[in-house]
């Protein structure tokens, strides 16, 4: 039986998003004091450290919940340490996209997200594996993977830098042939992007799978054709949550699939660059993560 504790661990990635502000630590401490909650703050020291911290904290059974303070990459690492445990995790979004947090309707403002955190409720959230690696939000093969690989080399993060890479690379990146096998169908397509979505968006409200839910025990596979550069209406549809209504997007729902390509193509997992590959095995892991969501999140 889990001990009744009133202590929260905050795992902070100083390098998420546009940089760390020292005031973050003070606001966390102040908010916890107001809620009469004891807090512990740990700063990550490198890739994989957040997973180690979360795993150790869950095993010690000393925390009411564990909070990732960072972007989707930090959230992913913390979740790796909490997968299939009874410890719930929360999110204070400090990344450049904050896709999962936005999907769950976590406020982007730190003070508001802290206030929301202490009144949140846990859900049993789905996750998935892509070639054995955990994904919570959206992973992608193709143009988005190519941009993630380029963006990952930048020291400065943010939407502006991502958009710059996307505009520079759009013309020269070509569609690729893809075979998709699900439990129910076989598809052969030419694609610009194949997005595997557990939640609805990449981040910054760019909704790649508007109907996706982290609790429906389904993955939404969005297959995008290359859109002519002059089709600004597609950009509007992307951010308005209407991409599925366009002729350039096909969405398939499944809980398990394999994707095969004729040659290796770039891909990412929750926005983190992963190099290239030509085969992908993807499997949903239903109800494997306890995630805190704001009370106003009706359909996570």
Coordinates of N, CA and C in Angstrom, one line a residue, residues 9-233:
X9 N 8.4 15.8 -5.7 CA 9.7 16.0 -6.3 C 9.5 16.7 -7.7
X10 N 10.3 17.8 -7.9 CA 10.3 18.5 -9.2 C 11.6 18.2 -9.8
X11 N 11.6 17.6 -11.0 CA 12.8 17.3 -11.8 C 12.9 18.4 -12.9
X12 N 13.9 19.2 -12.8 CA 14.0 20.4 -13.6 C 15.1 20.2 -14.7
X13 N 14.8 20.5 -15.9 CA 15.8 20.5 -17.0 C 16.0 22.0 -17.3
X14 N 17.2 22.5 -16.9 CA 17.5 23.9 -17.1 C 17.6 24.3 -18.6
X15 N 17.8 23.3 -19.4 CA 18.2 23.6 -20.8 C 17.0 23.5 -21.8
X16 N 15.8 23.2 -21.2 CA 14.6 23.1 -22.0 C 14.2 24.5 -22.5
X17 N 13.6 24.5 -23.7 CA 13.0 25.7 -24.3 C 14.0 26.8 -24.5
X18 N 13.7 28.0 -24.1 CA 14.6 29.1 -24.4 C 15.5 29.4 -23.3
X19 N 15.6 28.5 -22.3 CA 16.6 28.8 -21.2 C 16.0 28.8 -19.8
X20 N 16.8 28.7 -18.8 CA 16.3 28.6 -17.4 C 16.3 30.0 -16.8
X21 N 15.3 30.3 -16.0 CA 15.3 31.5 -15.2 C 15.3 31.1 -13.7
X22 N 16.2 31.7 -13.0 CA 16.3 31.3 -11.6 C 15.0 31.5 -10.8
X23 N 14.1 32.4 -11.2 CA 12.9 32.6 -10.5 C 12.0 31.4 -10.5
X24 N 12.2 30.4 -11.4 CA 11.4 29.2 -11.5 C 11.5 28.4 -10.1
X25 N 12.7 28.3 -9.6 CA 12.9 27.5 -8.4 C 12.1 28.2 -7.3
X26 N 12.2 29.6 -7.2 CA 11.6 30.3 -6.1 C 10.1 30.2 -6.2
X27 N 9.5 30.2 -7.4 CA 8.1 30.1 -7.6 C 7.6 28.7 -7.2
X28 N 8.3 27.7 -7.5 CA 8.0 26.3 -7.1 C 7.9 26.2 -5.6
X29 N 9.0 26.7 -4.9 CA 9.0 26.7 -3.4 C 7.9 27.5 -2.8
X30 N 7.6 28.7 -3.3 CA 6.6 29.5 -2.8 C 5.2 28.8 -2.9
X31 N 5.0 28.3 -4.1 CA 3.7 27.6 -4.4 C 3.5 26.4 -3.4
X32 N 4.5 25.7 -3.2 CA 4.4 24.5 -2.3 C 4.2 24.9 -0.9
X33 N 4.9 26.0 -0.5 CA 4.6 26.5 0.9 C 3.2 26.9 1.1
X34 N 2.6 27.6 0.1 CA 1.2 28.0 0.2 C 0.3 26.8 0.3
X35 N 0.6 25.7 -0.3 CA -0.2 24.5 -0.2 C 0.2 23.6 0.9
X36 N 1.1 24.0 1.7 CA 1.6 23.2 2.9 C 2.2 21.9 2.4
X37 N 2.9 21.9 1.3 CA 3.5 20.7 0.7 C 5.0 20.8 0.7
X38 N 5.7 19.8 1.2 CA 7.1 19.8 1.2 C 7.6 19.5 -0.2
X39 N 8.6 20.2 -0.7 CA 9.0 20.0 -2.0 C 10.5 19.7 -2.1
X40 N 10.9 18.9 -3.0 CA 12.3 18.6 -3.3 C 12.6 19.0 -4.8
X41 N 13.7 19.6 -5.1 CA 14.0 20.0 -6.5 C 15.3 19.4 -6.9
X42 N 15.3 18.7 -8.0 CA 16.5 18.1 -8.6 C 16.7 18.6 -10.0
X43 N 18.0 19.0 -10.3 CA 18.3 19.5 -11.6 C 19.0 18.4 -12.4
X44 N 18.5 18.2 -13.7 CA 19.1 17.1 -14.5 C 20.6 17.5 -14.9
X45 N 21.4 16.5 -15.0 CA 22.8 16.7 -15.3 C 23.2 16.3 -16.7
X46 N 22.2 15.7 -17.4 CA 22.5 15.2 -18.8 C 21.4 14.3 -19.3
X47 N 21.6 13.8 -20.5 CA 20.6 12.9 -21.1 C 20.4 11.6 -20.2
X48 N 19.2 11.3 -19.9 CA 18.9 10.1 -19.1 C 18.8 10.3 -17.6
X49 N 19.3 11.4 -17.2 CA 19.4 11.7 -15.7 C 18.0 11.8 -15.1
X50 N 17.0 12.4 -15.9 CA 15.7 12.6 -15.4 C 15.0 11.2 -15.1
X51 N 15.3 10.2 -16.0 CA 14.8 8.9 -15.8 C 15.3 8.2 -14.6
X52 N 16.6 8.4 -14.4 CA 17.2 7.8 -13.2 C 16.7 8.4 -11.9
X53 N 16.5 9.8 -11.9 CA 15.9 10.4 -10.7 C 14.5 10.0 -10.4
X54 N 13.7 9.9 -11.5 CA 12.3 9.5 -11.3 C 12.2 8.1 -10.9
X55 N 13.0 7.2 -11.4 CA 12.9 5.8 -11.1 C 13.3 5.6 -9.6
X56 N 14.4 6.2 -9.2 CA 14.8 6.1 -7.8 C 13.8 6.7 -6.8
X57 N 13.1 7.8 -7.2 CA 12.1 8.4 -6.3 C 10.9 7.5 -6.2
X58 N 10.5 6.9 -7.3 CA 9.3 6.0 -7.3 C 9.6 4.8 -6.4
X59 N 10.8 4.3 -6.5 CA 11.2 3.1 -5.7 C 11.2 3.4 -4.2
X60 N 11.6 4.6 -3.9 CA 11.7 5.0 -2.5 C 10.3 5.3 -1.9
X61 N 9.3 5.5 -2.7 CA 7.9 5.6 -2.3 C 7.8 6.8 -1.2
X62 N 8.5 7.9 -1.5 CA 8.5 9.0 -0.5 C 7.8 10.2 -1.1
X63 N 7.3 10.2 -2.3 CA 6.7 11.4 -2.9 C 5.2 11.1 -3.3
X64 N 4.4 12.2 -3.1 CA 3.0 12.1 -3.5 C 2.9 12.0 -5.0
X65 N 3.7 12.9 -5.7 CA 3.9 12.7 -7.1 C 5.2 13.4 -7.5
X66 N 5.6 13.2 -8.8 CA 6.8 13.6 -9.4 C 6.5 14.5 -10.6
X67 N 7.1 15.7 -10.7 CA 6.8 16.6 -11.7 C 7.9 16.9 -12.6
X68 N 7.7 16.8 -13.9 CA 8.7 17.1 -14.9 C 8.6 18.6 -15.2
X69 N 9.7 19.3 -15.1 CA 9.8 20.7 -15.4 C 10.7 20.9 -16.6
X70 N 10.0 21.0 -17.8 CA 10.8 21.1 -19.0 C 9.9 20.9 -20.2
X71 N 10.4 20.4 -21.3 CA 9.7 20.2 -22.5 C 9.3 18.7 -22.7
X72 N 8.9 18.4 -23.9 CA 8.4 17.0 -24.2 C 9.5 16.0 -23.9
X73 N 10.8 16.3 -24.2 CA 11.9 15.4 -24.0 C 12.1 15.1 -22.5
X74 N 12.0 16.1 -21.7 CA 12.1 15.9 -20.2 C 10.9 15.1 -19.7
X75 N 9.7 15.4 -20.2 CA 8.5 14.7 -19.8 C 8.7 13.2 -20.2
X76 N 9.2 12.9 -21.3 CA 9.4 11.6 -21.8 C 10.4 10.9 -20.8
X77 N 11.5 11.5 -20.5 CA 12.5 10.9 -19.6 C 11.9 10.6 -18.2
X78 N 11.2 11.5 -17.7 CA 10.6 11.3 -16.4 C 9.6 10.1 -16.4
X79 N 8.8 10.1 -17.5 CA 7.8 9.0 -17.7 C 8.5 7.6 -17.8
X80 N 9.7 7.6 -18.4 CA 10.4 6.3 -18.5 C 10.7 5.7 -17.1
X81 N 10.9 6.6 -16.1 CA 11.2 6.2 -14.8 C 10.0 5.8 -14.0
X82 N 8.8 6.3 -14.5 CA 7.5 6.1 -13.7 C 6.6 5.1 -14.4
X83 N 7.0 4.6 -15.5 CA 6.1 3.7 -16.3 C 5.7 2.5 -15.4
X84 N 4.4 2.2 -15.4 CA 3.9 1.0 -14.7 C 4.1 1.0 -13.2
X85 N 4.3 2.2 -12.7 CA 4.4 2.4 -11.2 C 3.1 3.0 -10.7
X86 N 3.0 3.1 -9.4 CA 1.8 3.7 -8.8 C 2.0 5.2 -8.5
X87 N 3.1 5.7 -8.9 CA 3.5 7.2 -8.7 C 3.0 8.0 -9.9
X88 N 2.2 9.0 -9.6 CA 1.7 9.9 -10.7 C 2.7 11.0 -11.0
X89 N 2.7 11.4 -12.2 CA 3.6 12.5 -12.6 C 2.7 13.7 -13.1
X90 N 3.3 14.9 -12.9 CA 2.7 16.1 -13.4 C 3.7 16.8 -14.3
X91 N 3.2 17.9 -15.0 CA 4.1 18.6 -15.9 C 4.0 20.1 -15.6
X92 N 5.1 20.7 -15.5 CA 5.2 22.2 -15.6 C 5.9 22.5 -16.9
X93 N 5.2 22.9 -17.9 CA 5.8 23.1 -19.3 C 6.8 24.2 -19.4
X94 N 8.0 23.9 -19.8 CA 9.0 24.9 -20.0 C 9.8 24.6 -21.3
X95 N 9.2 23.9 -22.2 CA 9.9 23.6 -23.4 C 9.6 24.5 -24.6
X96 N 10.0 24.2 -25.8 CA 9.8 25.0 -26.9 C 8.4 24.7 -27.6
X97 N 7.9 23.5 -27.4 CA 6.6 23.1 -28.0 C 5.6 22.7 -27.0
X98 N 6.0 21.9 -26.0 CA 5.0 21.5 -24.9 C 3.8 20.8 -25.5
X99 N 4.0 19.9 -26.4 CA 2.9 19.2 -27.1 C 1.9 18.5 -26.1
X100 N 2.5 17.6 -25.3 CA 1.6 16.8 -24.4 C 0.9 17.7 -23.4
X101 N 1.7 18.7 -22.8 CA 1.0 19.6 -21.8 C -0.1 20.4 -22.5
X102 N 0.1 20.9 -23.7 CA -1.0 21.6 -24.4 C -2.2 20.7 -24.6
X103 N -1.9 19.5 -25.0 CA -3.0 18.5 -25.3 C -3.8 18.3 -24.0
X104 N -3.1 18.2 -22.9 CA -3.8 17.9 -21.6 C -4.3 19.2 -21.0
X105 N -4.2 20.3 -21.6 CA -4.6 21.6 -21.2 C -4.0 22.1 -19.9
X106 N -2.7 21.8 -19.8 CA -1.9 22.4 -18.7 C -1.6 23.8 -19.1
X107 N -1.8 24.8 -18.2 CA -1.5 26.2 -18.5 C 0.0 26.3 -18.8
X108 N 0.3 27.2 -19.8 CA 1.6 27.5 -20.2 C 2.4 28.4 -19.2
X109 N 1.6 29.3 -18.6 CA 2.2 30.2 -17.6 C 2.6 29.4 -16.3
X110 N 3.8 29.7 -15.8 CA 4.3 28.9 -14.7 C 3.4 29.0 -13.4
X111 N 3.0 30.2 -13.1 CA 2.2 30.4 -11.9 C 0.9 29.7 -12.0
X112 N 0.3 29.8 -13.2 CA -1.0 29.1 -13.5 C -0.9 27.6 -13.5
X113 N 0.2 27.1 -14.0 CA 0.4 25.7 -14.1 C 0.7 25.1 -12.7
X114 N 1.4 25.9 -11.8 CA 1.6 25.4 -10.5 C 0.2 25.4 -9.7
X115 N -0.6 26.4 -9.9 CA -1.9 26.4 -9.2 C -2.7 25.3 -9.7
X116 N -2.7 25.0 -11.0 CA -3.5 23.9 -11.6 C -3.0 22.6 -11.1
X117 N -1.6 22.4 -10.9 CA -1.0 21.2 -10.5 C -1.6 20.7 -9.2
X118 N -1.8 21.5 -8.2 CA -2.2 21.1 -6.9 C -3.7 20.7 -6.8
X119 N -4.4 21.0 -7.9 CA -5.9 20.6 -7.9 C -6.1 19.6 -9.0
X120 N -5.0 19.0 -9.6 CA -5.2 18.1 -10.7 C -5.6 16.7 -10.2
X121 N -6.1 15.9 -11.1 CA -6.5 14.6 -10.8 C -5.7 13.6 -11.7
X122 N -5.4 12.4 -11.2 CA -4.7 11.4 -12.1 C -5.6 10.7 -13.1
X123 N -5.0 10.4 -14.2 CA -5.6 9.5 -15.2 C -4.7 8.4 -15.5
X124 N -5.2 7.3 -16.0 CA -4.3 6.2 -16.5 C -4.1 6.4 -18.0
X125 N -3.0 6.9 -18.3 CA -2.7 7.3 -19.7 C -2.0 6.2 -20.5
X126 N -2.4 6.1 -21.8 CA -1.7 5.2 -22.7 C -0.3 5.8 -23.1
X127 N 0.6 4.9 -23.4 CA 1.9 5.3 -24.0 C 2.1 4.3 -25.1
X128 N 3.3 4.4 -25.8 CA 3.6 3.4 -26.8 C 5.1 3.3 -27.0
X129 N 5.4 2.2 -27.7 CA 6.8 1.9 -28.0 C 7.1 2.0 -29.5
X130 N 8.1 2.7 -29.9 CA 8.6 2.7 -31.2 C 10.0 2.2 -31.3
X131 N 10.1 1.0 -31.9 CA 11.4 0.3 -31.9 C 12.0 0.2 -30.5
X132 N 11.1 -0.1 -29.6 CA 11.5 -0.4 -28.2 C 11.7 0.9 -27.3
X133 N 11.5 2.1 -27.9 CA 11.7 3.3 -27.2 C 10.4 3.9 -26.8
X134 N 10.2 4.5 -25.6 CA 9.0 5.0 -25.2 C 8.6 6.3 -25.8
X135 N 7.3 6.5 -26.2 CA 6.8 7.7 -26.7 C 5.5 8.0 -26.0
X136 N 5.3 9.2 -25.6 CA 4.0 9.6 -24.9 C 3.1 10.4 -25.8
X137 N 3.7 11.2 -26.7 CA 3.0 12.3 -27.4 C 2.9 12.0 -28.8
X138 N 3.8 12.5 -29.7 CA 3.8 12.3 -31.1 C 5.2 12.0 -31.6
X139 N 5.3 10.9 -32.3 CA 6.6 10.5 -32.9 C 6.4 10.6 -34.4
X140 N 7.4 10.8 -35.2 CA 7.2 11.0 -36.6 C 8.4 10.5 -37.5
X141 N 8.0 10.1 -38.7 CA 9.0 9.7 -39.7 C 8.9 10.6 -40.9
X142 N 10.0 11.1 -41.4 CA 9.9 11.9 -42.6 C 10.4 13.3 -42.4
X143 N 9.6 14.3 -42.9 CA 10.1 15.7 -42.8 C 10.2 16.1 -41.4
X144 N 9.2 15.8 -40.5 CA 9.3 16.2 -39.1 C 10.5 15.6 -38.4
X145 N 10.9 14.4 -38.8 CA 12.1 13.8 -38.2 C 13.3 14.4 -38.7
X146 N 13.3 14.8 -40.0 CA 14.5 15.5 -40.6 C 14.7 16.9 -39.9
X147 N 13.6 17.6 -39.7 CA 13.7 18.9 -39.0 C 14.1 18.7 -37.5
X148 N 13.6 17.7 -36.9 CA 14.0 17.4 -35.5 C 15.5 17.1 -35.4
X149 N 16.0 16.4 -36.4 CA 17.5 16.1 -36.4 C 18.3 17.4 -36.5
X150 N 17.8 18.3 -37.4 CA 18.5 19.6 -37.6 C 18.4 20.5 -36.4
X151 N 17.1 20.5 -35.9 CA 16.8 21.4 -34.7 C 17.6 21.0 -33.5
X152 N 17.8 19.6 -33.3 CA 18.4 19.1 -32.2 C 19.9 19.6 -32.0
X153 N 20.5 20.0 -33.1 CA 21.9 20.5 -33.1 C 22.0 21.9 -32.7
X154 N 20.8 22.6 -32.6 CA 20.8 24.0 -32.3 C 21.0 24.2 -30.8
X155 N 21.7 25.2 -30.4 CA 21.8 25.6 -29.0 C 20.6 26.4 -28.5
X156 N 20.1 27.2 -29.4 CA 18.9 28.0 -29.1 C 17.7 27.3 -29.6
X157 N 16.7 27.2 -28.7 CA 15.5 26.5 -29.0 C 14.3 27.5 -29.3
X158 N 13.2 27.0 -29.6 CA 12.0 27.9 -29.8 C 11.3 27.7 -31.1
X159 N 10.1 28.2 -31.2 CA 9.3 28.0 -32.4 C 9.9 28.7 -33.6
X160 N 10.6 29.9 -33.4 CA 11.1 30.6 -34.5 C 12.3 29.9 -35.2
X161 N 13.1 29.2 -34.4 CA 14.2 28.4 -35.0 C 13.7 27.2 -35.7
X162 N 12.7 26.6 -35.1 CA 12.1 25.4 -35.8 C 11.5 25.8 -37.1
X163 N 10.7 26.9 -37.1 CA 10.1 27.4 -38.4 C 11.1 27.7 -39.4
X164 N 12.2 28.3 -39.0 CA 13.3 28.7 -40.0 C 13.8 27.4 -40.7
X165 N 14.1 26.3 -39.9 CA 14.6 25.1 -40.5 C 13.5 24.5 -41.4
X166 N 12.3 24.5 -41.0 CA 11.2 24.0 -41.8 C 11.1 24.7 -43.2
X167 N 11.1 26.0 -43.1 CA 11.0 26.7 -44.4 C 12.2 26.5 -45.3
X168 N 13.4 26.4 -44.7 CA 14.6 26.2 -45.5 C 14.7 24.8 -46.2
X169 N 14.1 23.8 -45.5 CA 14.3 22.5 -45.9 C 13.1 21.9 -46.7
X170 N 12.0 22.7 -46.7 CA 10.7 22.1 -47.3 C 10.8 21.8 -48.7
X171 N 11.4 22.7 -49.5 CA 11.5 22.5 -51.0 C 12.2 21.2 -51.4
X172 N 13.4 21.0 -50.7 CA 14.3 19.9 -51.2 C 13.9 18.5 -50.6
X173 N 13.1 18.5 -49.5 CA 12.8 17.2 -48.9 C 11.7 16.5 -49.7
X174 N 11.9 15.3 -50.1 CA 11.0 14.6 -51.1 C 10.1 13.6 -50.3
X175 N 9.0 13.2 -51.0 CA 8.2 12.2 -50.4 C 8.9 10.8 -50.5
X176 N 8.6 9.9 -49.7 CA 9.2 8.6 -49.7 C 8.1 7.5 -49.7
X177 N 8.5 6.3 -50.2 CA 7.5 5.2 -50.3 C 7.5 4.5 -48.9
X178 N 6.3 4.2 -48.5 CA 6.1 3.6 -47.2 C 5.0 2.5 -47.3
X179 N 5.3 1.4 -46.5 CA 4.3 0.3 -46.4 C 3.9 0.3 -44.9
X180 N 2.6 0.3 -44.6 CA 2.1 0.3 -43.3 C 1.2 -0.9 -43.1
X181 N 1.5 -1.7 -42.1 CA 0.7 -2.9 -41.8 C 0.2 -2.8 -40.4
X182 N -1.2 -2.8 -40.3 CA -1.8 -2.8 -39.0 C -2.4 -4.2 -38.8
X183 N -3.1 -4.3 -37.7 CA -3.8 -5.6 -37.4 C -5.0 -5.8 -38.4
X184 N -5.4 -4.7 -39.1 CA -6.6 -4.9 -40.0 C -6.3 -4.5 -41.4
X185 N -5.2 -3.9 -41.8 CA -5.1 -3.5 -43.2 C -3.6 -3.3 -43.5
X186 N -3.4 -3.3 -44.9 CA -2.1 -3.0 -45.4 C -2.2 -1.8 -46.3
X187 N -1.3 -0.8 -46.2 CA -1.3 0.4 -47.0 C 0.0 0.6 -47.6
X188 N 0.0 1.0 -48.9 CA 1.2 1.4 -49.6 C 1.0 2.8 -50.1
X189 N 1.9 3.7 -49.6 CA 1.7 5.1 -49.9 C 3.0 5.8 -50.2
X190 N 2.9 7.0 -50.8 CA 4.0 8.0 -50.8 C 3.7 9.0 -49.7
X191 N 4.6 9.3 -48.9 CA 4.4 10.2 -47.8 C 5.5 11.2 -47.6
X192 N 5.1 12.3 -47.1 CA 6.0 13.4 -46.7 C 6.3 13.3 -45.2
X193 N 5.3 12.9 -44.5 CA 5.4 12.6 -43.0 C 4.5 11.5 -42.7
X194 N 4.9 10.6 -41.8 CA 4.1 9.6 -41.1 C 4.2 9.9 -39.6
X195 N 3.1 10.4 -39.0 CA 3.1 10.8 -37.6 C 2.4 9.7 -36.8
X196 N 3.0 9.3 -35.8 CA 2.3 8.3 -34.9 C 1.9 9.1 -33.6
X197 N 0.6 9.3 -33.5 CA 0.1 10.2 -32.5 C -0.6 9.5 -31.4
X198 N -0.2 9.7 -30.1 CA -1.0 9.3 -29.0 C -1.8 10.5 -28.5
X199 N -1.3 11.7 -28.6 CA -2.0 12.9 -28.3 C -2.3 13.7 -29.6
X200 N -2.9 14.8 -29.6 CA -3.4 15.5 -30.8 C -2.3 16.3 -31.5
X201 N -1.3 16.7 -30.8 CA -0.4 17.8 -31.4 C 1.1 17.6 -31.1
X202 N 1.9 18.2 -32.1 CA 3.3 18.2 -31.9 C 3.7 19.2 -30.8
X203 N 3.0 20.3 -30.7 CA 3.3 21.4 -29.8 C 2.9 22.7 -30.5
X204 N 2.9 23.8 -29.7 CA 2.5 25.1 -30.2 C 1.2 25.0 -31.0
X205 N 0.3 24.1 -30.6 CA -1.0 23.9 -31.1 C -1.1 23.5 -32.6
X206 N 0.0 22.9 -33.1 CA 0.1 22.3 -34.4 C -0.5 20.9 -34.3
X207 N -1.8 20.7 -34.6 CA -2.6 19.5 -34.4 C -2.5 18.5 -35.5
X208 N -1.7 17.5 -35.4 CA -1.4 16.5 -36.4 C -2.5 15.4 -36.4
X209 N -3.1 15.2 -35.2 CA -4.2 14.2 -35.1 C -5.3 14.7 -34.2
X210 N -6.1 15.6 -34.7 CA -7.1 16.3 -33.9 C -8.0 15.5 -33.0
X211 N -8.3 14.2 -33.4 CA -9.2 13.4 -32.6 C -8.5 12.5 -31.6
X212 N -7.2 12.5 -31.6 CA -6.4 11.6 -30.7 C -6.7 11.9 -29.2
X213 N -6.6 10.8 -28.5 CA -6.8 10.9 -27.0 C -5.8 10.0 -26.4
X214 N -5.2 10.4 -25.2 CA -4.2 9.6 -24.5 C -4.9 8.5 -23.7
X215 N -6.2 8.4 -23.8 CA -6.9 7.3 -23.0 C -7.8 6.4 -23.9
X216 N -7.7 6.5 -25.2 CA -8.6 5.7 -26.0 C -8.1 4.4 -26.5
X217 N -6.8 4.1 -26.0 CA -6.2 2.8 -26.3 C -6.0 2.6 -27.8
X218 N -5.8 3.7 -28.5 CA -5.5 3.7 -30.0 C -4.5 4.7 -30.3
X219 N -3.7 4.4 -31.3 CA -2.8 5.3 -31.9 C -3.4 5.9 -33.2
X220 N -3.2 7.2 -33.5 CA -3.7 7.8 -34.7 C -2.5 8.0 -35.6
X221 N -2.5 7.3 -36.7 CA -1.4 7.4 -37.7 C -1.8 8.4 -38.8
X222 N -1.1 9.5 -38.8 CA -1.4 10.6 -39.8 C -0.4 10.5 -40.9
X223 N -0.9 10.2 -42.1 CA -0.1 10.1 -43.3 C -0.3 11.3 -44.1
X224 N 0.8 12.1 -44.2 CA 0.7 13.4 -44.9 C 1.4 13.3 -46.3
X225 N 0.7 13.8 -47.3 CA 1.4 14.1 -48.6 C 2.1 15.4 -48.5
X226 N 3.0 15.6 -49.5 CA 3.7 16.9 -49.6 C 2.7 18.0 -50.1
X227 N 2.6 19.0 -49.4 CA 1.6 20.1 -49.7 C 2.3 21.2 -50.5
X228 N 1.6 21.6 -51.6 CA 2.2 22.7 -52.4 C 2.4 23.9 -51.5
X229 N 3.6 24.6 -51.7 CA 3.9 25.7 -50.8 C 2.9 26.8 -50.8
X230 N 2.1 27.0 -51.9 CA 1.2 28.1 -51.9 C -0.1 27.8 -51.1
X231 N -0.3 26.5 -50.7 CA -1.5 26.2 -50.0 C -1.5 26.6 -48.5
X232 N -1.6 27.9 -48.3 CA -1.6 28.5 -47.0 C -2.8 28.0 -46.2
X233 N -3.9 27.6 -46.9 CA -5.1 27.1 -46.2 C -4.8 25.8 -45.4

